Amino acid sequence: MGDMVGTPTVIVDVDVVDRNIAAMAAAMTAKGVALRPHAKTHKIVEIARKQIGAGATGLTVATIGEAEVFADAGIDDVFIAYPLWLTRSSAHRLAALAARIDVSFGIDSVEAAVAAGRLLGDAASNVEVVIELDSGHHRTGVRPDEVVAVANAATDAGLRVSGVFTFPGHSYGPDAQAAAAAQEAKTLRRAADLLTKAGFRVDVRSGGSTPSALLVDSDVVTESRPGVYVFGDAQQWELGRVSADDIALTVLATVVGRYDRPGDRRIVLDSGSKILGSDRPAWATGFARLIDYPDARVTALSEHHATVEFGENATLPARGSRIRVVPNHVCPVLNLVDDVAVVRGGLVVDRWRVAARGRNG
Amino acid sequence: MGDMVGTPTVIVDVDVVDRNIAAMAAAMTAKGVALRPHAKTHKIVEIARKQIGAGATGLTVATIGEAEVFADAGIDDVFIAYPLWLTRSSAHRLAALAARIDVSFGIDSVEAAVAAGRLLGDAASNVEVVIELDSGHHRTGVRPDEVVAVANAATDAGLRVSGVFTFPGHSYGPDAQAAAAAQEAKTLRRAADLLTKAGFRVDVRSGGSTPSALLVDSDVVTESRPGVYVFGDAQQWELGRVSADDIALTVLATVVGRYDRPGDRRIVLDSGSKILGSDRPAWATGFARLIDYPDARVTALSEHHATVEFGENATLPARGSRIRVVPNHVCPVLNLVDDVAVVRGGLVVDRWRVAARGRNG
């Protein structure tokens, strides 16, 4: 790509994106599980359209603002997988959205159901709510034994309950995937049974994360919501979920520093946390990975610098050379840039705007 | 601020900003050290103008793109404190900038000096270079004994060497400030002595970070480049550098989850890493702090969720209530939002655009 692209720049290989989208769609079709990809990963309209084109039933998003962007782009079925606490202004936006596309959102408390029903008023019957369950990640979500109370409150508030969902985020860890998928299924089944006994129809039993998606229990789960699979990242690579060939997004960086001394063999790249983000789980080997130098380790990251250490016998790349960096976690990267360079066969063929970047609420 | 501001939103208290700017300006004036604040912290034109108005000699930035934004806003003296590796296109931009304002930039190698001289051509004499030193942070920068070789290469390449700079980033740690300030002074003095002996005039001996700025050795250091002082953040609070009253920037967040069970007393806020960033040094007590709940701990952070744990006897805030969150590190926050709400006495009085957000190169 030479000097045509400045650094640091996010580079997306469209052929790998297409392959990842097709592979996940085929895997879910084979299992008979609907695919509703989480679009917070990419925030890009062109990619959302590819996912829908490959058979996704709709999109998952995290905020009303993201839903608005994709609705404007013609996506007509969006699930806001987040326990929204509505205000007068956000309820107004949600009602406007529900008047033009199919919208559902998450709740996980009686209080949120009551507030949503009151603020949505007549529009309440126009949106579906899905009750969030905690399947072991211990972030948001109720326990199965609390689900009927929330469903009753939602119904009383005029909302339509379509089912239950959970995010098995504890699948992000070495060898954690099978257990997380099993807990996901157990939690969804238990809550669905209780709701059914209480007289509710449970159409939606939604789960899924990229690490656990292929292990989804299709006897229980009706829909899966992986996000990261579309690009892959260093976390998925280090978890063994993807290989280096599956990684569609890298950050092109320049070697701005090179220090080759006995016991201190490092380079510094211009791809700091300003473009890689700072996510680093305890089990990760560093703050990012270099796709062409798998043994190098990104040992420090500041806003404008990534420090990369090399072993005793490695050849350090020259100053000024350009290196492809794989971010640990790809989602925050898309929230840092306004557009990405799209490549095919190593040539820049397009620019995609990150249309939902910064749509935080 | 009620429902007028959605959440999560970055809130800047302009009176506290003014106080922080005045205090640092007074401290540097008292020491006889020039103040050149790092504008990567705020990326906001209105704040840059306040800093210059309070006597700053110019701005520090990290990229050519940031320099262009502030030059467009009328700032006429900018130091790019970064070891730029120029390309044809960035050299062209740098030369254009140097034709309209005073520009200097960092180098830390013979190779970078040669490349810059060649690419800048006739424009080389129009920019100043400042040689970066490693004073113990071990990121970029040469050792003092390497500085003359770099200065000679720069001069041979047609560049004007104005002095030396260092970033004592190892001041970011408990009780690390005095040692870092001493190493900064020792390193700058040693390099300046060697350059003077080699026949160079050393006008600039630039150092400074927010934790170490007030300890700067004015016998050696001619200019200081703190950035974070303008806002403060949880890192500075936990290092004892600022008190809660000095913190000018918070993220307004909504309690979207509340789980009050024996042994598991937590709330979840909508201020995830999408707005707080993920920076967390090992010595920090969590991923952020709550200004009104100093004993609470932010124990987990994902893109759209901040999990806050409370002790046994604390009263958990209600769902839907609004909480002010202090980010660990304020700089990445400004790189995540397009604008900030400006408040005075608790009322929103303005919106400032984060004009240099995303100007990564």
XYZ file of C-alpha atoms in Angstrom:
722
model
C 0.000 0.000 0.000
C 3.118 2.147 0.140
C 2.703 5.777 1.027
C -0.871 5.914 -0.302
C -2.233 5.236 3.165
C -0.989 7.206 6.181
C -0.371 5.435 9.469
C -1.834 4.415 11.774
C -4.817 3.301 9.687
C -7.398 0.567 10.100
C -7.268 -1.858 7.166
C -10.120 -4.275 6.421
C -9.601 -7.174 4.024
C -12.971 -7.538 2.345
C -12.375 -11.097 1.109
C -11.707 -12.280 4.655
C -14.792 -10.415 5.895
C -16.901 -12.151 3.251
C -15.450 -15.529 4.192
C -16.070 -14.996 7.913
C -19.660 -13.887 7.284
C -20.347 -16.896 5.056
C -18.779 -19.350 7.511
C -20.824 -18.164 10.499
C -24.017 -18.042 8.436
C -23.432 -21.621 7.255
C -22.657 -22.831 10.776
C -25.843 -21.331 12.212
C -27.955 -22.577 9.318
C -26.591 -26.095 9.886
C -27.631 -25.859 13.535
C -31.039 -24.376 12.763
C -30.237 -21.318 14.887
C -31.062 -17.826 13.660
C -28.122 -15.442 13.329
C -28.492 -11.862 14.571
C -24.942 -10.453 14.462
C -23.921 -7.775 16.928
C -23.184 -4.700 14.826
C -21.384 -2.822 17.603
C -18.292 -4.710 16.442
C -18.153 -3.047 13.040
C -20.573 -0.068 13.149
C -20.375 -0.100 9.331
C -23.416 -0.092 7.056
C -21.671 -1.963 4.216
C -20.873 -4.864 6.533
C -24.362 -4.947 8.035
C -25.791 -5.303 4.523
C -23.413 -8.206 3.811
C -24.578 -9.950 6.997
C -28.256 -9.518 6.126
C -27.508 -10.605 2.567
C -25.970 -13.802 3.926
C -29.177 -14.636 5.778
C -28.989 -12.895 9.143
C -32.523 -12.354 10.496
C -31.660 -8.880 11.712
C -29.024 -7.014 13.664
C -28.110 -6.689 17.299
C -26.952 -3.288 18.566
C -26.171 -1.780 21.966
C -27.763 1.672 21.784
C -30.722 3.489 20.284
C -28.220 5.629 18.359
C -26.720 2.568 16.679
C -30.217 1.309 15.850
C -31.059 4.655 14.223
C -27.979 4.519 11.993
C -28.777 1.028 10.727
C -32.465 1.810 10.314
C -31.479 4.800 8.177
C -29.440 2.362 6.086
C -32.448 0.181 5.412
C -32.040 -2.553 8.041
C -35.599 -3.303 9.183
C -35.174 -5.562 12.228
C -32.964 -4.519 15.152
C -32.600 -5.854 18.686
C -31.058 -3.445 21.205
C -29.456 -6.051 23.483
C -29.092 -3.702 26.402
C -31.151 -3.019 29.526
C -32.229 0.462 28.463
C -33.251 2.929 31.135
C -35.520 5.194 29.136
C -35.924 8.918 29.609
C -38.492 11.136 27.966
C -36.119 11.905 25.121
C -34.842 8.373 24.524
C -38.384 6.962 24.736
C -39.401 9.412 22.051
C -36.546 8.247 19.811
C -37.357 4.594 20.460
C -41.022 5.116 19.597
C -40.060 6.885 16.366
C -37.790 3.999 15.467
C -40.486 1.414 16.239
C -42.858 3.228 13.906
C -40.613 2.443 10.945
C -38.774 -0.849 11.692
C -39.087 -3.903 13.974
C -37.427 -3.006 17.275
C -36.898 -4.966 20.444
C -34.849 -4.092 23.514
C -33.657 -5.615 26.767
C -34.985 -5.179 30.279
C -33.820 -6.797 33.488
C -35.925 -5.240 36.235
C -39.449 -4.445 37.277
C -38.464 -0.763 37.634
C -37.187 -0.501 34.060
C -40.352 -2.165 32.757
C -42.582 0.238 34.653
C -40.576 3.273 33.519
C -40.506 2.108 29.892
C -44.226 1.448 29.784
C -45.027 4.827 31.271
C -42.698 6.770 28.957
C -43.568 4.867 25.783
C -47.305 5.186 26.342
C -49.239 4.034 23.303
C -45.997 3.149 21.523
C -45.287 0.432 24.110
C -47.311 -2.130 22.193
C -45.167 -1.435 19.155
C -41.858 -2.623 20.636
C -40.928 -6.023 21.968
C -38.949 -6.519 25.131
C -36.601 -9.395 25.769
C -35.667 -10.121 29.372
C -31.954 -10.293 30.070
C -30.609 -13.207 32.098
C -27.301 -13.578 33.908
C -25.850 -16.897 32.771
C -22.596 -16.526 34.692
C -20.931 -13.382 33.325
C -22.338 -11.370 36.277
C -22.737 -8.115 34.421
C -26.413 -7.279 33.797
C -29.366 -9.694 33.709
C -31.648 -11.359 36.248
C -31.581 -14.903 37.567
C -34.117 -17.324 36.091
C -36.165 -17.265 39.323
C -36.684 -13.498 38.873
C -37.821 -13.620 35.260
C -41.577 -14.086 35.786
C -41.798 -10.998 37.995
C -40.127 -8.885 35.312
C -42.331 -10.363 32.582
C -45.460 -9.639 34.575
C -44.364 -6.060 35.201
C -43.603 -5.582 31.502
C -46.978 -6.972 30.457
C -48.763 -4.798 33.021
C -46.861 -1.804 31.621
C -48.217 -2.518 28.153
C -45.016 -4.008 26.708
C -44.892 -7.194 24.660
C -42.491 -9.810 26.064
C -41.022 -11.956 23.317
C -38.550 -14.029 25.311
C -35.211 -14.083 27.028
C -31.580 -13.377 26.180
C -28.168 -13.669 27.762
C -24.584 -12.818 26.930
C -22.149 -15.547 27.951
C -19.252 -13.094 28.240
C -17.392 -15.488 30.514
C -16.643 -17.451 27.325
C -13.744 -15.001 26.863
C -11.073 -17.031 28.609
C -8.832 -20.006 27.891
C -10.890 -23.237 27.759
C -13.983 -21.421 29.018
C -16.149 -21.815 25.913
C -17.853 -25.181 26.508
C -18.795 -24.367 30.092
C -20.117 -20.934 29.105
C -22.217 -22.406 26.270
C -23.639 -25.002 28.666
C -24.518 -22.346 31.265
C -26.084 -20.211 28.575
C -28.360 -23.075 27.501
C -29.210 -24.079 31.058
C -30.101 -20.526 32.066
C -32.195 -19.828 28.972
C -34.031 -23.158 29.330
C -34.797 -22.665 33.019
C -36.124 -19.134 32.483
C -38.139 -20.160 29.421
C -39.707 -23.058 31.353
C -40.726 -20.736 34.184
C -42.190 -18.199 31.769
C -44.088 -20.910 29.881
C -45.516 -22.244 33.137
C -46.616 -18.703 33.999
C -48.508 -18.533 30.713
C -46.022 -16.570 28.573
C -45.136 -17.497 25.012
C -41.349 -17.610 24.678
C -40.451 -17.147 21.024
C -36.931 -15.835 21.606
C -34.188 -17.653 23.496
C -31.179 -15.653 22.397
C -27.529 -16.209 23.289
C -24.152 -16.250 21.700
C -20.735 -14.720 21.739
C -18.020 -15.257 19.165
C -15.989 -17.656 21.343
C -19.041 -19.790 22.177
C -21.170 -19.399 19.026
C -20.158 -22.668 17.395
C -20.924 -24.555 20.623
C -24.450 -23.159 20.902
C -27.042 -25.686 22.146
C -29.606 -25.642 19.361
C -32.139 -27.607 21.452
C -32.539 -24.472 23.557
C -31.118 -21.441 21.775
C -33.210 -19.989 18.951
C -30.877 -17.163 17.953
C -27.188 -16.319 18.289
C -25.609 -12.852 18.487
C -21.851 -13.089 17.837
C -20.130 -9.872 16.795
C -16.362 -10.195 16.647
C -16.416 -13.154 14.201
C -16.716 -10.763 11.273
C -13.159 -9.454 11.807
C -11.455 -11.681 14.381
C -8.879 -10.183 16.733
C -5.901 -11.116 18.908
C -8.152 -12.332 21.727
C -9.887 -14.820 19.400
C -6.499 -15.767 17.952
C -5.016 -16.435 21.390
C -8.156 -18.340 22.450
C -7.696 -20.574 19.393
C -11.065 -19.524 18.004
C -9.535 -18.177 14.758
C -6.239 -18.516 12.923
C -4.169 -15.631 11.630
C -5.692 -16.189 8.161
C -9.174 -15.474 9.529
C -8.250 -12.019 10.807
C -9.852 -9.434 8.529
C -8.909 -6.243 10.366
C -5.438 -4.979 11.160
C -3.933 -1.620 11.991
C -1.180 -0.533 9.633
C 1.567 1.080 11.711
C 5.003 2.606 11.147
C 8.133 1.735 13.108
C 9.033 5.122 14.624
C 11.558 3.840 17.174
C 14.087 1.004 17.122
C 16.399 0.202 20.034
C 18.616 -2.815 19.529
C 20.820 -3.325 22.543
C 21.763 -6.431 24.486
C 18.810 -7.323 26.735
C 16.681 -4.489 25.343
C 15.538 -5.269 21.828
C 12.439 -3.292 21.009
C 10.685 -1.210 18.425
C 8.021 1.439 18.922
C 5.052 1.739 16.561
C 2.789 4.737 15.994
C -0.283 2.557 16.668
C -0.951 3.532 20.268
C -4.139 3.096 22.252
C -5.579 5.937 20.152
C -6.294 3.303 17.498
C -5.776 -0.105 19.181
C -7.726 0.630 22.363
C -6.305 -0.559 25.690
C -8.225 -3.766 26.322
C -6.005 -6.417 27.806
C -7.430 -9.451 29.569
C -5.148 -11.035 32.169
C -4.584 -14.092 29.975
C -3.478 -12.116 26.879
C 0.220 -12.182 25.995
C 0.320 -8.438 25.429
C -1.588 -5.353 24.274
C -1.871 -6.546 20.655
C -0.168 -8.980 18.266
C 1.890 -8.479 15.115
C 0.531 -10.719 12.394
C 3.896 -11.117 10.630
C 5.951 -11.421 13.842
C 3.975 -13.913 15.946
C 6.750 -14.228 18.534
C 7.027 -10.488 19.248
C 5.145 -9.104 22.246
C 3.458 -5.707 22.630
C 4.579 -5.034 26.190
C 3.467 -1.427 26.639
C 0.905 0.853 25.081
C 0.395 4.559 25.500
C -1.830 6.834 23.488
C 0.598 7.268 20.577
C 3.149 4.486 21.101
C 3.118 0.688 21.082
C 6.303 -0.855 22.459
C 7.139 -4.226 20.911
C 9.793 -6.496 22.410
C 11.683 -9.076 20.397
C 13.655 -12.111 21.507
C 17.416 -12.475 21.462
C 17.769 -13.825 17.924
C 14.958 -12.069 16.069
C 15.678 -9.475 13.388
C 14.111 -6.162 14.339
C 12.169 -4.449 11.544
C 13.813 -1.258 10.283
C 12.691 2.221 11.247
C 10.123 3.459 8.800
C 8.915 -0.008 7.870
C 5.218 -0.740 8.016
C 3.795 -3.458 10.213
C 0.317 -4.987 10.526
C -0.950 -4.994 14.089
C -3.850 -7.137 15.328
C -5.758 -5.395 18.127
C -6.582 -7.446 21.214
C -10.264 -6.551 21.028
C -11.570 -5.255 17.733
C -14.803 -3.522 18.844
C -13.201 -0.498 20.554
C -10.998 0.081 17.481
C -14.035 0.876 15.335
C -15.165 3.361 17.967
C -11.909 5.292 17.498
C -11.818 5.876 13.733
C -14.135 7.643 11.325
C -13.391 5.349 8.406
C -11.422 2.276 7.392
C -9.398 1.437 4.306
C -10.885 -1.538 2.468
C -8.350 -3.778 0.729
C -8.579 -6.683 -1.663
C -5.443 -8.578 -2.598
C -3.361 -5.983 -0.780
C -4.730 -3.014 -2.759
C -6.959 -0.312 -1.348
C -10.255 -0.584 -3.196
C -12.582 1.495 -1.043
C -13.137 3.489 2.141
C -15.988 2.570 4.480
C -17.354 5.085 6.935
C -17.797 3.862 10.515
C -21.296 5.269 10.471
C -22.297 4.313 14.023
C -19.047 5.415 15.676
C -19.664 7.426 18.813
C -23.401 6.717 18.847
C -23.052 6.082 22.560
C -26.633 6.570 23.649
C -28.862 18.608 34.266
C -31.913 16.354 34.270
C -32.954 14.827 30.989
C -31.432 17.666 28.940
C -28.240 15.714 28.494
C -28.317 12.092 27.390
C -25.961 9.599 28.948
C -23.188 8.727 28.774
C -21.883 12.248 28.146
C -18.587 13.965 28.877
C -19.126 16.966 31.158
C -16.484 19.677 31.553
C -16.725 22.175 34.414
C -15.322 25.355 32.913
C -14.625 27.046 36.264
C -12.428 24.137 37.338
C -10.658 24.167 33.960
C -9.933 27.876 34.387
C -8.628 27.298 37.917
C -6.376 24.415 36.824
C -4.980 26.446 33.915
C -4.273 29.440 36.163
C -2.650 27.324 38.871
C -0.227 25.583 36.511
C 0.603 28.844 34.749
C 1.361 30.501 38.100
C 3.473 27.573 39.264
C 5.598 27.595 36.111
C 5.941 31.370 36.151
C 7.157 31.176 39.763
C 9.780 28.655 38.689
C 10.807 30.584 35.592
C 9.955 27.621 33.399
C 8.044 28.084 30.152
C 4.742 26.211 29.916
C 3.891 24.385 26.693
C 0.813 22.292 27.572
C 0.212 19.020 25.764
C -3.018 19.528 23.823
C -3.545 15.822 23.109
C -5.263 15.736 26.499
C -8.126 17.983 25.490
C -8.003 18.286 21.655
C -10.299 21.322 22.081
C -9.631 24.711 20.511
C -11.436 26.683 23.246
C -9.168 25.176 25.909
C -6.010 25.744 23.869
C -6.907 29.429 23.617
C -7.392 29.621 27.392
C -3.944 28.077 27.915
C -2.277 30.526 25.543
C -4.238 33.359 27.111
C -2.839 32.353 30.509
C 0.702 32.697 29.228
C 1.617 29.361 27.646
C 4.413 29.892 25.089
C 2.808 27.488 22.636
C 1.259 24.058 22.470
C 2.581 20.542 22.459
C 0.840 17.976 20.243
C 1.522 14.394 19.191
C 0.702 14.398 15.472
C 0.834 16.603 12.417
C -2.950 16.322 12.237
C -3.345 17.783 15.721
C -0.912 20.581 14.820
C -2.981 21.408 11.723
C -6.186 21.711 13.771
C -4.633 24.107 16.267
C -2.872 26.113 13.557
C -6.239 26.531 11.842
C -7.531 27.876 15.163
C -4.852 30.556 15.281
C -2.246 28.942 17.537
C 1.092 30.017 16.032
C 3.696 27.930 17.897
C 3.404 24.144 18.078
C 5.866 21.437 19.107
C 5.075 17.938 17.828
C 6.666 15.992 20.701
C 6.907 12.773 18.770
C 9.680 11.080 16.787
C 8.004 11.537 13.417
C 8.957 9.179 10.611
C 8.147 11.325 7.615
C 6.794 10.102 4.291
C 6.411 12.135 1.153
C 2.866 13.054 2.059
C 3.471 13.876 5.742
C 6.604 15.881 4.871
C 4.488 17.908 2.474
C 1.954 18.610 5.232
C 4.691 19.510 7.714
C 6.305 21.938 5.270
C 2.945 23.590 4.613
C 2.429 23.985 8.346
C 5.912 25.426 8.862
C 5.187 28.023 6.198
C 2.458 29.528 8.347
C 3.349 28.897 12.022
C 6.397 28.029 14.173
C 6.759 24.256 14.134
C 9.215 21.930 15.796
C 9.190 18.142 16.017
C 11.044 15.318 17.701
C 13.686 12.985 16.331
C 15.578 10.237 18.082
C 17.734 8.616 15.395
C 20.196 9.313 12.634
C 17.920 7.502 10.170
C 14.913 9.710 10.966
C 17.043 12.835 10.604
C 18.371 11.743 7.213
C 14.896 10.811 5.969
C 13.361 14.070 7.231
C 16.055 16.222 5.648
C 15.699 14.467 2.311
C 11.886 14.654 2.245
C 11.610 18.222 3.541
C 14.188 19.545 1.107
C 14.281 23.339 1.178
C 11.617 23.399 3.889
C 14.014 21.689 6.320
C 15.526 24.984 7.398
C 12.049 26.190 8.294
C 11.356 23.653 11.037
C 13.235 23.032 14.243
C 13.999 19.567 15.543
C 14.291 18.661 19.187
C 16.101 15.448 20.040
C 14.196 13.044 22.249
C 15.953 11.511 25.244
C 15.034 8.468 27.288
C 15.101 9.561 30.917
C 13.902 6.235 32.318
C 10.470 5.655 30.801
C 12.041 3.404 28.133
C 9.604 4.230 25.363
C 11.216 6.372 22.650
C 14.298 8.574 22.952
C 18.070 8.113 22.814
C 20.543 7.989 25.653
C 22.576 11.145 26.296
C 25.697 9.514 24.834
C 23.900 9.098 21.502
C 22.633 12.659 21.219
C 25.584 14.256 19.418
C 25.453 11.706 16.587
C 21.765 12.481 16.029
C 22.381 16.240 16.194
C 25.195 15.984 13.649
C 23.017 13.927 11.305
C 20.179 16.440 11.640
C 22.460 19.375 10.920
C 23.977 17.569 7.929
C 20.446 16.932 6.680
C 19.696 20.649 6.750
C 17.556 20.635 9.898
C 17.936 23.147 12.738
C 18.499 21.504 16.138
C 17.039 23.605 18.952
C 17.625 21.313 21.904
C 16.464 18.211 23.712
C 13.272 16.884 25.278
C 12.132 13.950 27.341
C 8.901 12.584 28.753
C 9.284 11.254 32.298
C 6.335 8.887 31.913
C 7.632 6.744 34.759
C 6.319 9.507 37.035
C 2.943 7.758 36.729
C 3.230 5.537 39.775
C 2.880 5.813 43.540
C 5.766 7.834 45.021
C 7.562 7.884 41.666
C 7.386 11.626 40.992
C 10.524 12.929 42.725
C 12.766 10.248 41.252
C 11.330 10.775 37.762
C 11.817 14.564 37.991
C 15.420 14.036 39.118
C 16.126 11.621 36.251
C 14.534 14.041 33.811
C 16.841 16.841 34.944
C 19.936 14.633 35.010
C 19.287 13.291 31.513
C 18.532 16.699 29.994
C 21.615 18.227 31.650
C 23.953 15.455 30.516
C 22.728 15.606 26.909
C 22.812 19.409 26.846
C 26.384 19.401 28.154
C 27.490 16.969 25.462
C 25.788 18.992 22.745
C 27.310 22.239 24.025
C 30.766 20.658 24.055
C 30.185 19.530 20.463
C 29.450 23.134 19.499
C 25.634 23.099 19.481
C 23.500 25.828 21.006
C 20.889 24.213 23.283
C 17.999 26.613 23.692
C 15.380 24.013 24.599
C 15.582 21.563 27.498
C 11.994 20.397 27.655
C 10.442 17.985 30.119
C 7.385 17.577 32.206
C 4.392 15.403 32.887
C 1.432 16.275 35.091
C 2.572 14.141 38.048
C 6.114 15.586 37.974
C 5.497 19.137 36.688
C 5.551 20.862 40.068
C 8.846 19.136 40.923
C 10.587 20.293 37.746
C 14.238 21.283 38.242
C 14.310 24.850 36.952
C 18.117 24.941 36.965
C 18.008 22.563 34.004
C 14.540 22.472 32.473
C 13.547 25.445 30.308
C 10.034 24.300 29.418
C 7.399 21.929 30.795
C 4.763 20.012 28.840
C 2.082 18.692 31.214
C -1.253 17.787 29.647
C -3.624 16.101 32.080
C -3.499 18.956 34.655
C -6.183 20.832 32.747
C -8.828 18.234 33.654
C -7.355 15.892 36.269
C -8.412 12.247 36.317
C -8.642 9.242 38.624
C -4.957 8.410 38.120
C -3.896 11.854 39.343
C -6.435 11.613 42.175
C -5.103 8.240 43.290
C -1.505 9.481 42.982
C -2.419 12.351 45.308
C -1.560 14.909 42.627
C -5.086 16.404 42.642
C -8.098 16.341 44.939
C -11.641 15.547 43.861
C -12.351 19.307 43.712
C -9.673 19.746 41.022
C -11.290 17.286 38.626
C -12.861 19.241 35.776
C -14.025 16.382 33.565
C -16.461 13.643 34.447
C -18.648 11.267 32.493
C -22.313 11.516 33.353
C -23.734 7.988 33.434
C -27.043 6.300 34.193
C -27.517 3.356 36.552
C -28.947 0.722 34.184
C -28.482 -2.272 36.481
C -28.712 -2.728 40.262
C -28.146 -6.041 42.014
C -28.346 -5.915 45.779
C -27.788 -9.361 47.211
C -25.714 -10.576 50.146
C -22.062 -10.663 49.017
C -22.929 -9.236 45.594
C -23.804 -5.562 45.862
C -23.267 -3.884 42.528
C -24.655 -1.461 40.022
C -23.985 -1.266 36.294
C -23.555 2.077 34.536
C -23.929 2.861 30.823
C -20.452 4.453 30.806
C -18.464 1.584 29.346
C -15.046 1.691 27.744
C -16.746 3.355 24.752
C -16.467 6.598 26.716
C -14.123 5.904 29.651
C -11.407 4.088 27.701
C -9.842 0.970 29.233
C -6.614 2.315 30.712
C -5.866 0.703 34.034
C -2.400 0.818 35.570
C -1.595 -2.016 37.971
C -1.678 0.349 40.952
C -5.153 1.763 40.208
C -8.014 0.652 42.446
C -10.303 0.027 39.482
C -11.261 1.081 35.951
C -12.548 4.517 37.042
C -13.790 6.273 40.191
C -17.169 7.680 41.207
C -16.712 11.216 42.462
C -19.682 11.075 44.840
C -19.031 7.502 46.016
C -15.294 7.465 46.760
C -15.467 4.030 48.408
C -17.117 2.271 45.458
C -14.901 0.370 43.025
C -15.306 -0.020 39.253
C -14.348 -3.675 39.065
C -15.193 -4.469 35.444
C -15.569 -2.540 32.245
C -16.874 -3.654 28.897
C -17.728 -1.515 25.928
C -21.184 -0.487 27.156
C -21.127 -1.433 30.846
C -19.197 -0.351 33.941
C -19.693 -2.650 36.913
C -19.417 -0.878 40.278
C -19.137 -2.811 43.526
C -20.199 -1.413 46.875
C -19.310 -2.476 50.402
C -21.582 -4.230 52.842
C -23.152 -1.146 54.412
C -23.274 1.297 51.510
C -26.585 2.426 50.023
C -26.704 1.523 46.345
C -27.906 4.308 44.029
C -31.307 3.625 42.463
C -31.794 2.443 38.896
C -32.146 5.401 36.610
C -30.128 7.724 38.809
C -27.281 9.677 37.285
C -23.734 9.342 38.531
C -20.536 11.264 37.783
C -17.666 8.986 36.797
C -14.022 10.034 36.795
C -12.063 8.223 34.074
C -8.738 6.674 35.052
C -6.923 8.443 32.240
C -8.613 11.422 30.674
C -6.749 11.682 27.333
C -8.345 8.627 25.641
C -11.814 9.878 26.664
C -11.460 12.937 24.445
C -10.494 10.674 21.563
C -13.848 8.885 21.880
C -16.343 11.750 21.747
C -17.104 14.400 19.161
C -18.083 17.051 21.681
C -18.399 17.740 25.383
C -21.046 19.468 27.468
C -19.626 22.537 29.185
C -21.128 23.295 32.597
C -20.878 26.171 35.018
C -22.482 25.877 38.431
C -24.106 22.613 37.361
C -25.849 24.114 34.315
C -24.960 23.331 30.709
C -23.747 26.592 29.194
C -22.049 25.439 26.003
C -20.865 22.563 23.808
C -17.233 22.345 22.761
C -16.217 20.319 19.753
C -13.283 17.958 20.226
C -11.759 19.371 17.077
C -8.596 17.238 17.022
C -10.317 13.933 17.841
C -9.142 11.136 15.608
C -6.335 13.208 14.061
C -4.140 10.150 14.481
C -1.424 10.928 11.957
